[in-house]
PDB file of C-alpha atoms in Angstrom:
ATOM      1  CA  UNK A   1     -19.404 -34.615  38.751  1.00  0.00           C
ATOM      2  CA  UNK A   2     -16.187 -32.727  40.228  1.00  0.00           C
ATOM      3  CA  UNK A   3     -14.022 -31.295  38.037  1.00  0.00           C
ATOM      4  CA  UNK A   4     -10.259 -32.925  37.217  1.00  0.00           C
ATOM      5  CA  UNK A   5      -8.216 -29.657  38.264  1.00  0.00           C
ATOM      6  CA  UNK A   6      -4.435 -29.355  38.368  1.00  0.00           C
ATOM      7  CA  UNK A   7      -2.714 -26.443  39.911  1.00  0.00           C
ATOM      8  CA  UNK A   8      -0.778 -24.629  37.433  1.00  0.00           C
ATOM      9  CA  UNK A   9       0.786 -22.091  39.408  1.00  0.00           C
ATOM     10  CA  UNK A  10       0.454 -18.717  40.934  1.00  0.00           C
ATOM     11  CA  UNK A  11       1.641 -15.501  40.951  1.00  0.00           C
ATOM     12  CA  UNK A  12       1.605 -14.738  44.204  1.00  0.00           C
ATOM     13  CA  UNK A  13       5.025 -15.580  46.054  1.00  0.00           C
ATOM     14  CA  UNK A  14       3.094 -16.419  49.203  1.00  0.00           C
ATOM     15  CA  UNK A  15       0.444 -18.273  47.892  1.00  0.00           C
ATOM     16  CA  UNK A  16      -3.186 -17.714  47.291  1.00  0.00           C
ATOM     17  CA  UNK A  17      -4.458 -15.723  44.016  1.00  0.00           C
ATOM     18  CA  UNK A  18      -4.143 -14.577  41.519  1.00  0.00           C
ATOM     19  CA  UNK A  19      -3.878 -18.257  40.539  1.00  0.00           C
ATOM     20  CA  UNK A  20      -4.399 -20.920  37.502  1.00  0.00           C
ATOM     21  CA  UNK A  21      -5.944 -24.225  37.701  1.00  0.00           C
ATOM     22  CA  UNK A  22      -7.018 -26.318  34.221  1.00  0.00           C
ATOM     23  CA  UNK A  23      -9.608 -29.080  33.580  1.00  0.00           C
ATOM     24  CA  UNK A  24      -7.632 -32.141  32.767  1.00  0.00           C
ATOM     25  CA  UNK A  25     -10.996 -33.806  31.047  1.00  0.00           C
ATOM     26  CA  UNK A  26     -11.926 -30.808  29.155  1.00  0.00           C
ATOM     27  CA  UNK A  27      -8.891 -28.074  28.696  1.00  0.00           C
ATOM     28  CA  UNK A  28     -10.793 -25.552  30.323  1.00  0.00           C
ATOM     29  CA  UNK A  29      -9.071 -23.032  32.135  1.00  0.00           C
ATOM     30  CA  UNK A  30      -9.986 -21.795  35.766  1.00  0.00           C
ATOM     31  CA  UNK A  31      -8.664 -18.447  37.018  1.00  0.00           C
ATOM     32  CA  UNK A  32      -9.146 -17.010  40.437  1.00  0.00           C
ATOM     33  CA  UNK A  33      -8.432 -13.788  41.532  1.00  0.00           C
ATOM     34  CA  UNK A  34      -9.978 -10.542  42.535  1.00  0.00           C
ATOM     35  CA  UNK A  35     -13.457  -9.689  40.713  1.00  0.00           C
ATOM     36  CA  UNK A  36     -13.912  -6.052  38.737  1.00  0.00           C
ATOM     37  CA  UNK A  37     -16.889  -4.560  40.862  1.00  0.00           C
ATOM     38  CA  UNK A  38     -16.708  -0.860  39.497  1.00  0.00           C
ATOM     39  CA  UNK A  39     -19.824  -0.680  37.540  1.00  0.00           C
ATOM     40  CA  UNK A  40     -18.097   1.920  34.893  1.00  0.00           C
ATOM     41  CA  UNK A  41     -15.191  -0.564  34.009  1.00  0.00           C
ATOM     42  CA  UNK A  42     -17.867  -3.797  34.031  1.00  0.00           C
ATOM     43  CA  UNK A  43     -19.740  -1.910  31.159  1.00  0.00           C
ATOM     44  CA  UNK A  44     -17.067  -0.979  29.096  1.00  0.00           C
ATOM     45  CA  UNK A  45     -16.223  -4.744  28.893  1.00  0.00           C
ATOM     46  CA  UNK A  46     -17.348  -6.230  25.595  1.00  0.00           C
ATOM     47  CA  UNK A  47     -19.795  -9.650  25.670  1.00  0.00           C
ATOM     48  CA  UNK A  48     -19.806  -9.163  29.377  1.00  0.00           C
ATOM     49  CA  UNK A  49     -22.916 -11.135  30.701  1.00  0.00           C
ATOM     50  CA  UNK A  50     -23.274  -9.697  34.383  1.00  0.00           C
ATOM     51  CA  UNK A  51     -26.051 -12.407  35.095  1.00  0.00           C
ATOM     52  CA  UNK A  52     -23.854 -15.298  34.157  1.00  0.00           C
ATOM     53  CA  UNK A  53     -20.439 -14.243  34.310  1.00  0.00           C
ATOM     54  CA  UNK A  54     -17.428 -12.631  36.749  1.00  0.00           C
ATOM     55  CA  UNK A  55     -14.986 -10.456  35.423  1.00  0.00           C
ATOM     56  CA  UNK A  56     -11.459 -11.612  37.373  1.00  0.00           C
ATOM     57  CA  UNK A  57      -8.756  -9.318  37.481  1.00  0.00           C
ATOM     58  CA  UNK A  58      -5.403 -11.519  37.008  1.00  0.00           C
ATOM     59  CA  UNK A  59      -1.442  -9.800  36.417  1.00  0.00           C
ATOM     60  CA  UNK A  60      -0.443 -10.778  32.936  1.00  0.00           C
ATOM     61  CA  UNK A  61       2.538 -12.331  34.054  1.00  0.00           C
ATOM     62  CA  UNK A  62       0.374 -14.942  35.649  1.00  0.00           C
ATOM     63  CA  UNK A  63      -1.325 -16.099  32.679  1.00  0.00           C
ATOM     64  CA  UNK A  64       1.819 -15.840  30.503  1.00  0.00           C
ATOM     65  CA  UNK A  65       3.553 -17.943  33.336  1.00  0.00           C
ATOM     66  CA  UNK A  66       0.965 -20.433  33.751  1.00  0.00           C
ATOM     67  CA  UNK A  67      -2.027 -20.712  31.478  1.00  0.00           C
ATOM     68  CA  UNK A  68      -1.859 -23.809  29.208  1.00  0.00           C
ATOM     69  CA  UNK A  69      -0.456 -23.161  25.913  1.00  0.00           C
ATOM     70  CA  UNK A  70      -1.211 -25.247  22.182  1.00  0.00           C
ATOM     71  CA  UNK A  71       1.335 -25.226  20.024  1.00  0.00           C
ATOM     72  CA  UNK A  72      -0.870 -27.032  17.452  1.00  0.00           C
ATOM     73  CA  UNK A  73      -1.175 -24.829  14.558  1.00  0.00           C
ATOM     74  CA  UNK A  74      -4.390 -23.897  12.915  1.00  0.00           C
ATOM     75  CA  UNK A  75      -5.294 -23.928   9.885  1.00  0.00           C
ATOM     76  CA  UNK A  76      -8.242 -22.550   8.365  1.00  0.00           C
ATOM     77  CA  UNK A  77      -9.863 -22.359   4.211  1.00  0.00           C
ATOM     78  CA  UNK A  78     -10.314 -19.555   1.798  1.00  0.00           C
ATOM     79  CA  UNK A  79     -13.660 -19.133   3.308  1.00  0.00           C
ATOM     80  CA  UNK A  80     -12.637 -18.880   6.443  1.00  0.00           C
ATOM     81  CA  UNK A  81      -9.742 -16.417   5.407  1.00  0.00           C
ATOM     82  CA  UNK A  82     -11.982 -14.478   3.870  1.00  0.00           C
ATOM     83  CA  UNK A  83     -14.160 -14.029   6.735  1.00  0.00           C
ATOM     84  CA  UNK A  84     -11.645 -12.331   8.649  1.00  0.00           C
ATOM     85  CA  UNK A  85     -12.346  -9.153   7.135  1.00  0.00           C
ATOM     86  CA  UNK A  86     -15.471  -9.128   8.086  1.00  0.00           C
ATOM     87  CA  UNK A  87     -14.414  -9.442  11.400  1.00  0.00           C
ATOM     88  CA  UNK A  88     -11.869  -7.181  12.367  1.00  0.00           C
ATOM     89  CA  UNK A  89     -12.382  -3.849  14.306  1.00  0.00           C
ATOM     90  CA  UNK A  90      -9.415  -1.473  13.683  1.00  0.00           C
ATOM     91  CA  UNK A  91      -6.595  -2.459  11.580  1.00  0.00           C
ATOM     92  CA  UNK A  92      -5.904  -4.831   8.336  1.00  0.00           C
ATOM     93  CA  UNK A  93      -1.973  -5.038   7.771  1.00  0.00           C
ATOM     94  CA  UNK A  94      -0.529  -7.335   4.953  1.00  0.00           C
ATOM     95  CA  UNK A  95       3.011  -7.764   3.950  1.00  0.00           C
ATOM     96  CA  UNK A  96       3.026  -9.336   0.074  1.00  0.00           C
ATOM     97  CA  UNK A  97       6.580 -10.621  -0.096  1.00  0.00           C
ATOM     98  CA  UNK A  98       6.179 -13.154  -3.143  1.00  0.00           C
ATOM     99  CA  UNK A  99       7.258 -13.199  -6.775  1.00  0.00           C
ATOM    100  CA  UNK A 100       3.978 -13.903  -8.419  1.00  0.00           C
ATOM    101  CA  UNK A 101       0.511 -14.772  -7.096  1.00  0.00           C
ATOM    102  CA  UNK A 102      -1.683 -17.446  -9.424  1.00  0.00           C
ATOM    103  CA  UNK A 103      -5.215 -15.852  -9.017  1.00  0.00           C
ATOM    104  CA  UNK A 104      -4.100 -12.726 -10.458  1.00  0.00           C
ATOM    105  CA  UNK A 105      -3.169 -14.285 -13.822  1.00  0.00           C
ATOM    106  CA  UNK A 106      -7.025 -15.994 -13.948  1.00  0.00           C
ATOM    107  CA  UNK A 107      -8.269 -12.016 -13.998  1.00  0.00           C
ATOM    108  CA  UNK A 108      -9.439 -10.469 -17.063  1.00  0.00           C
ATOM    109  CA  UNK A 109      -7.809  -7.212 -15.962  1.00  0.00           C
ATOM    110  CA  UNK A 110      -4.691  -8.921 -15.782  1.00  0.00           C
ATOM    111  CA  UNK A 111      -5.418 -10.397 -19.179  1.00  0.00           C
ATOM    112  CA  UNK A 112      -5.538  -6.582 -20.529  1.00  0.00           C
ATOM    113  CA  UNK A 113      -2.714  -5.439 -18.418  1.00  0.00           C
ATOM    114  CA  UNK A 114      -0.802  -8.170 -20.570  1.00  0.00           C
ATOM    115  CA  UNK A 115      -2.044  -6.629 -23.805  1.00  0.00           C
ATOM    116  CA  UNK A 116      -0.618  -3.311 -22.539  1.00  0.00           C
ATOM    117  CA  UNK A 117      -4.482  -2.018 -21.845  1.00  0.00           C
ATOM    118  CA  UNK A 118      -5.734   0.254 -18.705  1.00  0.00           C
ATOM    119  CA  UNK A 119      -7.459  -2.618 -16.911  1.00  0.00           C
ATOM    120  CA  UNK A 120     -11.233  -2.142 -16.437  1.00  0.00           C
ATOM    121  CA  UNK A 121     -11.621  -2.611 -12.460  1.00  0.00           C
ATOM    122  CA  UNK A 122     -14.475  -4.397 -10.932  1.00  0.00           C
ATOM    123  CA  UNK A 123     -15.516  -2.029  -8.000  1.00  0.00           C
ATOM    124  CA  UNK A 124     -18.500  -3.978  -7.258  1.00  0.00           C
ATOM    125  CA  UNK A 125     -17.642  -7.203  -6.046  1.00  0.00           C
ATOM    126  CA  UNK A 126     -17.947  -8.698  -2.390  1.00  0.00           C
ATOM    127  CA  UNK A 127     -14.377  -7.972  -1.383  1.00  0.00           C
ATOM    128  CA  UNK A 128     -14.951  -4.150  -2.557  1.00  0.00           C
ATOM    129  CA  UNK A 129     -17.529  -4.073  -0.417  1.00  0.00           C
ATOM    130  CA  UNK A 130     -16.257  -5.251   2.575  1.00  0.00           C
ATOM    131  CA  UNK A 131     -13.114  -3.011   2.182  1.00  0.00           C
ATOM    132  CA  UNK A 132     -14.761   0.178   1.693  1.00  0.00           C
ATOM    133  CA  UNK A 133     -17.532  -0.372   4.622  1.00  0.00           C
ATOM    134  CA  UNK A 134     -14.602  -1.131   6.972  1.00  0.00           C
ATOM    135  CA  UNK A 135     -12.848   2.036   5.760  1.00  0.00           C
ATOM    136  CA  UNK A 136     -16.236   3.968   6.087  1.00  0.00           C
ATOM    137  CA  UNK A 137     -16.407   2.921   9.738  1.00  0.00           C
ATOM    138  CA  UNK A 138     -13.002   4.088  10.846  1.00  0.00           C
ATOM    139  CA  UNK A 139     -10.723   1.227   9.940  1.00  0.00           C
ATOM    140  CA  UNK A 140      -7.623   0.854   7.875  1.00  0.00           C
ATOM    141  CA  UNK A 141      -6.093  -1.352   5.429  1.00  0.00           C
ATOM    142  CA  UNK A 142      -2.712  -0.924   4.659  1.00  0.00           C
ATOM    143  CA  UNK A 143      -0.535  -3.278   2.639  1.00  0.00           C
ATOM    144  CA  UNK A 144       2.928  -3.234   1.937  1.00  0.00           C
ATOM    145  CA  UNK A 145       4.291  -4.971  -1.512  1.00  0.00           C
ATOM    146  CA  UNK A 146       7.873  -5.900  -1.803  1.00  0.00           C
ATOM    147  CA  UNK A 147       9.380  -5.355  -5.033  1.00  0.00           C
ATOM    148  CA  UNK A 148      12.128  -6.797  -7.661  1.00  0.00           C
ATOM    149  CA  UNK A 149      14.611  -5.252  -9.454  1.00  0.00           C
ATOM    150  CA  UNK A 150      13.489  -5.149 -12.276  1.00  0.00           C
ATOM    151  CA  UNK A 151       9.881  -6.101 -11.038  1.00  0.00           C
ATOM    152  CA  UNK A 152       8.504  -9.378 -12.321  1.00  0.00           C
ATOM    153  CA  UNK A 153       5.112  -9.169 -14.195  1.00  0.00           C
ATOM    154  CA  UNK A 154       3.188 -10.149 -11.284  1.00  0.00           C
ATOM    155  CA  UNK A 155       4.658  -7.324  -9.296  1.00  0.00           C
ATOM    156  CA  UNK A 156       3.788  -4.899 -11.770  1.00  0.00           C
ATOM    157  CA  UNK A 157       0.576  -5.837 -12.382  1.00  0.00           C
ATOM    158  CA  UNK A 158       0.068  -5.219  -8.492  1.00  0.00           C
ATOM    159  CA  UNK A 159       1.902  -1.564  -9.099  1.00  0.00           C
ATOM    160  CA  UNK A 160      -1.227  -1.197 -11.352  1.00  0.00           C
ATOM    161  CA  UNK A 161      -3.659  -2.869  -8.983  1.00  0.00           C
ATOM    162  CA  UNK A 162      -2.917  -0.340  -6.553  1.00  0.00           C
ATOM    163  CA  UNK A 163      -5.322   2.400  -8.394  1.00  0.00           C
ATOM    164  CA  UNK A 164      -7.831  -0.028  -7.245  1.00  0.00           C
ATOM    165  CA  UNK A 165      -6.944  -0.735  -3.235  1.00  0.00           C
ATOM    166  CA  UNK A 166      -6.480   2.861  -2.976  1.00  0.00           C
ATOM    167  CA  UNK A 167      -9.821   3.456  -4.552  1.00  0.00           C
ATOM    168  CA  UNK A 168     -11.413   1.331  -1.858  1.00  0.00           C
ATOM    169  CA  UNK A 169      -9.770   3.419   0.525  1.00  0.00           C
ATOM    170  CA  UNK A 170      -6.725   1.300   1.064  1.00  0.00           C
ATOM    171  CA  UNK A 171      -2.693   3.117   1.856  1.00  0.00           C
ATOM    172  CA  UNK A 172      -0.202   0.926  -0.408  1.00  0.00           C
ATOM    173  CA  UNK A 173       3.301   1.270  -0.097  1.00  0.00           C
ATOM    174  CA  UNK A 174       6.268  -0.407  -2.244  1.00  0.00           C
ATOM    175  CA  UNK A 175       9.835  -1.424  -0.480  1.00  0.00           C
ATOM    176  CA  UNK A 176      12.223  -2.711  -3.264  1.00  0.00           C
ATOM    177  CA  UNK A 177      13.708  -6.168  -2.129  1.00  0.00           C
ATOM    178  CA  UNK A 178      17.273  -4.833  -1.402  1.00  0.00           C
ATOM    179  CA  UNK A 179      15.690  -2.969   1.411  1.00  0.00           C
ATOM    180  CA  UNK A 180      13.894  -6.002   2.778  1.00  0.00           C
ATOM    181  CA  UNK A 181      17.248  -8.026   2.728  1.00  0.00           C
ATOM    182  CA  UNK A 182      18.896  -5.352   4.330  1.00  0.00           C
ATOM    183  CA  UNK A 183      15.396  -4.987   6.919  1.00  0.00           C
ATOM    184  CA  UNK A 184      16.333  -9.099   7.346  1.00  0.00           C
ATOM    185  CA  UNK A 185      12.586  -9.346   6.511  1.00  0.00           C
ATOM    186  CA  UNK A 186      11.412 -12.956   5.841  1.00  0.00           C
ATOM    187  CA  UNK A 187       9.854 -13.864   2.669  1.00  0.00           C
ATOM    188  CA  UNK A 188       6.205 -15.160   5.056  1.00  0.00           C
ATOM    189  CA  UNK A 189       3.070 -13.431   3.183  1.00  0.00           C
ATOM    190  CA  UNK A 190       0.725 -12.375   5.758  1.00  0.00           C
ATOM    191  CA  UNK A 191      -1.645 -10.510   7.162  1.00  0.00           C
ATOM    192  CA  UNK A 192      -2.428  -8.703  10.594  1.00  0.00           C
ATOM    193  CA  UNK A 193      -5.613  -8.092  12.005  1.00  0.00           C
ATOM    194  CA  UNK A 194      -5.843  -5.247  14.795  1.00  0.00           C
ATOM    195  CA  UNK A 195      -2.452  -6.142  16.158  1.00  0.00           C
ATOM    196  CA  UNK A 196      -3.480  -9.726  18.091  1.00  0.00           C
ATOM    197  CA  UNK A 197      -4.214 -12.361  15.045  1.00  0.00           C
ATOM    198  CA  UNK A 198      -1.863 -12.842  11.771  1.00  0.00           C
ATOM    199  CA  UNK A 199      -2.978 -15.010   8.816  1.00  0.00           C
ATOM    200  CA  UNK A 200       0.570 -16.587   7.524  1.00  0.00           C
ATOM    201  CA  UNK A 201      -1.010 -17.279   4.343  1.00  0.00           C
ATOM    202  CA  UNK A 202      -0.225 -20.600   2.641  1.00  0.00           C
ATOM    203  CA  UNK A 203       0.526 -21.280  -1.268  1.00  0.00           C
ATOM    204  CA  UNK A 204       1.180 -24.592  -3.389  1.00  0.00           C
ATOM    205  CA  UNK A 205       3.836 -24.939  -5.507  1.00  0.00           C
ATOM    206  CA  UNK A 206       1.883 -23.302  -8.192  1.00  0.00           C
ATOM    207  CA  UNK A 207       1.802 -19.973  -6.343  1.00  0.00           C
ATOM    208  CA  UNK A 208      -2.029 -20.733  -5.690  1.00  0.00           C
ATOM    209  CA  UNK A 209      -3.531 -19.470  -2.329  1.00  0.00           C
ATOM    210  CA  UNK A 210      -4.517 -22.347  -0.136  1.00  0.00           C
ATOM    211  CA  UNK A 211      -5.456 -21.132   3.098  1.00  0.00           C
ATOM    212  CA  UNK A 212      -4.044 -19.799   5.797  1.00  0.00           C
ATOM    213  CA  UNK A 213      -2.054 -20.330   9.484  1.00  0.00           C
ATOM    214  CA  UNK A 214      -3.439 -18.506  12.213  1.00  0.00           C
ATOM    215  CA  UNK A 215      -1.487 -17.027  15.275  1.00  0.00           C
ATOM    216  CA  UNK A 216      -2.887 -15.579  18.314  1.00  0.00           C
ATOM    217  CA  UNK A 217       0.441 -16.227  20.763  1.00  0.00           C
ATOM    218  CA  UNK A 218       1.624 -12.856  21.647  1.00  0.00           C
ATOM    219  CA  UNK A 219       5.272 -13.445  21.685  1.00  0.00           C
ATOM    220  CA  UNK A 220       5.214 -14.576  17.959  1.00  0.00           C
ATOM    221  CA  UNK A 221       2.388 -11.715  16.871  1.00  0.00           C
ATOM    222  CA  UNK A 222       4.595  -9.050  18.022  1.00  0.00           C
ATOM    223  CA  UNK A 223       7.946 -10.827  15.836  1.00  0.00           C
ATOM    224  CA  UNK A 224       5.338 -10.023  12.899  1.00  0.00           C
ATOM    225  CA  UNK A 225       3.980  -6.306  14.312  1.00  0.00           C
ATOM    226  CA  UNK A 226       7.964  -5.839  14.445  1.00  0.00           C
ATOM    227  CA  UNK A 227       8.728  -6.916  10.645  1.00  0.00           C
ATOM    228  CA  UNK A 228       5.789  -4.818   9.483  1.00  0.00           C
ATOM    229  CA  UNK A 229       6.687  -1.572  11.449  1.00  0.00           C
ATOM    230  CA  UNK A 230      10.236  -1.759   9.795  1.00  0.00           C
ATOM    231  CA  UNK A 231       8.580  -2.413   6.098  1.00  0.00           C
ATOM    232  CA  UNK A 232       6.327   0.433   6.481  1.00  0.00           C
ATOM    233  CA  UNK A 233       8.573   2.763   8.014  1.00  0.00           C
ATOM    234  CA  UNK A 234      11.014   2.409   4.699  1.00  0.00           C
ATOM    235  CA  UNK A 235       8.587   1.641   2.036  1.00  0.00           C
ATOM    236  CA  UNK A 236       7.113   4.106  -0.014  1.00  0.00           C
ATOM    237  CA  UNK A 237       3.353   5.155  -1.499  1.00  0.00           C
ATOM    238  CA  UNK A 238       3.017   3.216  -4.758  1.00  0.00           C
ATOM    239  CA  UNK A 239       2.820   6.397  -7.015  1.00  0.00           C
ATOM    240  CA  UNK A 240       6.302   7.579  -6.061  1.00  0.00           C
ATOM    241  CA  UNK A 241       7.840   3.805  -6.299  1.00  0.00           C
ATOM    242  CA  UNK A 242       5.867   3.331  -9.622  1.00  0.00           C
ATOM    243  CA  UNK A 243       7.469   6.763 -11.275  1.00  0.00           C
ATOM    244  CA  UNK A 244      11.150   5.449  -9.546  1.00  0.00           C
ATOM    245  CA  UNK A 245      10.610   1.797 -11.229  1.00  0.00           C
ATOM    246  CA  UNK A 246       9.502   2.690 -14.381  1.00  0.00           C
ATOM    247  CA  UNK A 247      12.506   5.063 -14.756  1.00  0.00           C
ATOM    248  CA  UNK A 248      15.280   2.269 -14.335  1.00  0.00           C
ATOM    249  CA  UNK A 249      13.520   0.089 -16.740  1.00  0.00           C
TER     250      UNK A 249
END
């Protein structure tokens, strides 16, 4: 049965291609334009199925113009949160912005932090493992943790948790929370994932992780590549801030 298709517009002045069409029955999109023939560049494309598929070259423009967008957010589970580390390729960016975080409390290591002991790290579990293997293979995790003055227990239990991300090969930085008022940084939690996906992570009024909101749209992924560039670019590593904080208590 023929496809449905409206016209959604071109980027060509004249007429013609590149253009956009989409399936009104099934949301598909349909882009015509000229096809990639060099051989070199159809390699280097990833999941590229040369049997099956055509590799269209279309002006960015076009598709920001004209391909359909969903505003509908969406929302995925721990599990699913999780998974995204498993997935990414290059880069692993999180902003921690909040006061006090639930699941740390539920740790034994936070339970000896609060009797004033050297918490006993766990190097062995599933997230350790996924950290350091991404690390082995080139990538990097980097987390910046805004701070209080004076830091709240939750905060400085993360300025001790930091011997442990470090130890798994991640860089973590402190920026006290004058300088991300003064940075007009929102107080979102959230992650980045090589630049193109953030995980606005979501928590209950108990401070308990729920889940998180994904966004792909590049306009509002680059508002969050902006707010981390200027966190990063005045925060500190967490030895120096930890010497600096426990000075002024």
């Amino acid at each position: 049965m023929a496809r449905r298709l409206r016209f959604n517009g071109t980027g060509s002045g004249e007429g013609g291609c590149p253009a956009v069409h989409e399936d009104l029955d099934t949301g598909e999109v349909i882009v015509q334009g000229r096809p990639l023939t060099d051989a070199t560049d159809l390699k280097r494309l990833q999941f590229f199925d040369p049997d099956n598929e055509v590799a269209v070259i279309v002006p960015r423009n076009t598709l920001v113009d004209f391909g359909p967008r969903d505003d509908t957010p969406v929302v995925i589970g721990l599990d699913a949160f999780t998974g995204l580390f498993e997935k990414f390729a290059h880069t692993a960016r999180r902003l921690e912005t909040r006061r006090r975080y639930a699941s740390d409390e539920e740790t034994d290591t936070y339970a000896q932090f609060m009797r004033g002991e050297a918490p006993t790290w766990d190097m062995h579990t599933p997230w350790c493992t996924t950290i350091r293997r991404q690390v082995a293979q080139g990538a990097r995790v980097e987390r910046v943790r805004v701070i209080d003055q004076p830091a709240t227990t939750g905060q400085r239990y993360l300025l001790a948790h930091a011997e442990k991300n470090t130890a798994l090969g991640e860089q973590v930085h402190n920026l006290s929370r004058d300088d991300a008022v003064r940075l007009y940084l929102s107080d979102e939690d959230f992650w980045i994932f090589d630049a193109r996906l953030v995980a606005l992570l979501a928590f209950d009024a108990a401070d308990n992780l729920e889940g998180a909101q994904l966004i792909t749209e590049p306009t509002a992924v680059n508002r969050y590549l902006q707010a981390w560039d200027a966190a990063w670019h005045y925060a500190v590593p967490y030895e120096h801030f930890a010497v600096s904080t426990t000075a002024q208590e």
